[in-house]
């Protein structure tokens, strides 16, 4: 034991899981014992408890609950019923594996990551073009005309003007005469 190491429990104290189980059995409450009653029982039964008693009690209660020794229900801890079926884990259970026939030798598992390149260092073959002759990406800008954009272009051969035709107004007839 190193000289700088400090122990939290005195040599006369039993381990915390034993003290917790003894407290739950001695209190013998129907719906289980809560954390404060377990702590009070341990403090009254065993004298010189370490300074971090409440923290240690919390840690050990959580460990015992997670391992299945204790059942935690509505803020009360009870001992697990020995006749109860084991608790199912979370998630989907794994598929049952068929045992391998005797005498089979398993190959070594594949290493993780990308396999190394070969020593010849041959380049990859180029990918086949998608079929269309057009290049990928945004097309290039059109070249500016020599005279600039201000010039008017020659009129088109079709006789129709651009845009929507004007609305036809009905002819007004004079009333009277």
XYZ file of C-alpha atoms in Angstrom:
177
model
C 0.000 0.000 0.000
C 1.395 3.389 -0.983
C 1.862 6.032 1.665
C -0.184 8.653 -0.242
C -3.183 6.338 -0.639
C -6.112 7.046 1.671
C -8.704 4.372 2.391
C -12.309 5.415 2.907
C -13.390 2.537 5.120
C -12.130 1.423 8.485
C -10.954 -2.189 8.878
C -13.933 -3.132 11.108
C -16.616 -2.219 8.523
C -17.982 -4.923 6.202
C -18.254 -4.124 2.485
C -21.071 -1.794 1.455
C -23.072 -4.426 -0.489
C -23.237 -6.588 2.642
C -24.318 -3.633 4.790
C -27.004 -2.651 2.257
C -28.445 -6.176 2.029
C -28.425 -6.486 5.823
C -30.232 -3.140 6.149
C -32.948 -4.157 3.660
C -33.458 -7.499 5.453
C -33.534 -5.886 8.910
C -35.919 -3.082 7.927
C -38.222 -5.674 6.307
C -40.571 -3.127 4.771
C -43.220 -4.586 2.479
C -42.648 -2.354 -0.531
C -38.887 -2.056 -0.027
C -36.651 0.429 1.730
C -35.724 3.849 0.454
C -32.223 5.274 0.353
C -32.576 7.433 3.462
C -33.878 4.588 5.653
C -31.036 2.317 4.467
C -28.537 5.088 5.248
C -29.999 5.707 8.735
C -29.900 1.985 9.542
C -26.261 1.682 8.458
C -25.298 4.813 10.440
C -27.040 3.548 13.582
C -25.676 0.000 13.326
C -22.087 0.764 12.311
C -20.281 3.618 13.961
C -17.337 5.397 12.280
C -18.447 5.562 8.668
C -16.203 7.247 6.104
C -16.711 10.911 5.202
C -18.219 10.184 1.791
C -20.773 7.710 3.165
C -23.734 9.101 1.198
C -21.780 9.114 -2.058
C -20.496 5.583 -1.467
C -24.002 4.406 -0.625
C -25.369 5.932 -3.840
C -22.623 4.332 -5.927
C -23.091 0.875 -4.404
C -26.887 1.029 -4.640
C -26.603 1.926 -8.334
C -24.114 -0.907 -8.951
C -26.302 -3.436 -7.165
C -29.384 -2.228 -9.066
C -27.601 -2.468 -12.427
C -26.167 -5.910 -11.694
C -29.602 -7.225 -10.709
C -28.992 -7.867 -7.004
C -31.553 -5.211 -6.038
C -34.801 -4.128 -7.666
C -35.535 -0.392 -7.754
C -39.249 0.426 -7.857
C -40.901 3.736 -6.905
C -37.804 5.023 -5.038
C -37.570 1.822 -2.978
C -34.959 -0.918 -3.081
C -35.893 -4.572 -2.562
C -33.989 -7.808 -2.933
C -34.567 -9.643 -6.188
C -36.899 -12.633 -5.963
C -34.803 -15.787 -6.548
C -37.708 -17.462 -8.399
C -38.210 -14.544 -10.797
C -36.966 -15.043 -14.360
C -33.767 -13.225 -15.266
C -34.177 -9.711 -16.570
C -34.027 -9.368 -20.346
C -31.445 -7.008 -21.740
C -32.271 -4.086 -23.994
C -32.520 -4.476 -27.741
C -32.926 -7.445 -30.014
C -31.345 -10.669 -28.759
C -28.559 -12.102 -30.927
C -29.334 -14.921 -33.337
C -28.385 -18.370 -32.088
C -25.182 -19.596 -33.720
C -24.865 -23.086 -35.045
C -21.843 -24.846 -33.559
C -19.037 -25.504 -36.023
C -18.226 -29.122 -36.801
C -15.175 -30.384 -34.920
C -11.847 -30.074 -36.688
C -12.627 -26.870 -38.572
C -10.015 -24.160 -38.391
C -11.245 -20.595 -38.365
C -9.423 -18.182 -40.691
C -7.894 -15.138 -39.008
C -10.302 -12.196 -38.881
C -9.891 -9.462 -41.472
C -7.946 -6.462 -40.215
C -9.734 -3.170 -39.755
C -9.471 -0.348 -42.251
C -8.644 -0.077 -45.929
C -6.390 -2.773 -47.363
C -2.918 -1.554 -48.375
C -2.074 -0.856 -52.020
C -0.113 -3.469 -53.911
C 3.631 -3.062 -54.469
C 3.257 -2.538 -58.246
C 1.283 0.681 -57.683
C -0.779 0.284 -60.834
C -3.152 3.220 -61.404
C -6.866 2.632 -61.514
C -8.514 2.353 -64.903
C -10.386 5.564 -65.830
C -14.100 5.580 -65.203
C -16.342 5.181 -68.204
C -18.088 8.384 -69.250
C -21.821 8.475 -68.542
C -22.563 8.364 -72.271
C -23.479 11.951 -73.062
C -20.866 14.075 -74.826
C -21.537 17.058 -72.554
C -18.939 17.817 -69.901
C -19.886 17.893 -66.240
C -20.623 21.048 -64.310
C -21.740 24.534 -65.186
C -21.326 25.566 -68.834
C -18.837 28.300 -69.770
C -20.011 31.890 -70.288
C -20.811 32.898 -73.830
C -18.198 35.119 -75.547
C -19.191 38.794 -75.862
C -19.947 40.078 -79.349
C -17.272 42.305 -80.918
C -19.480 45.398 -81.132
C -20.924 45.083 -77.629
C -24.442 44.522 -76.357
C -25.835 47.923 -77.362
C -26.379 47.095 -81.006
C -29.781 46.068 -82.201
C -29.992 42.690 -83.757
C -31.537 42.341 -87.206
C -35.310 41.723 -87.140
C -36.416 38.155 -87.351
C -38.021 36.733 -90.445
C -41.337 35.904 -88.789
C -43.928 38.650 -88.985
C -45.084 38.356 -85.381
C -43.800 40.867 -82.841
C -42.489 39.730 -79.455
C -44.692 39.416 -76.414
C -48.389 39.374 -75.797
C -50.568 40.994 -78.454
C -52.470 44.123 -77.373
C -56.047 43.757 -76.210
C -58.595 44.371 -78.989
C -60.821 47.329 -78.117
C -64.429 47.278 -79.367
C -65.358 49.976 -81.852
C -67.604 52.605 -80.309
C -70.668 53.670 -82.271
C -72.178 57.070 -81.843
C -75.643 57.217 -80.385
C -77.949 59.863 -81.562
C -78.363 61.375 -85.075
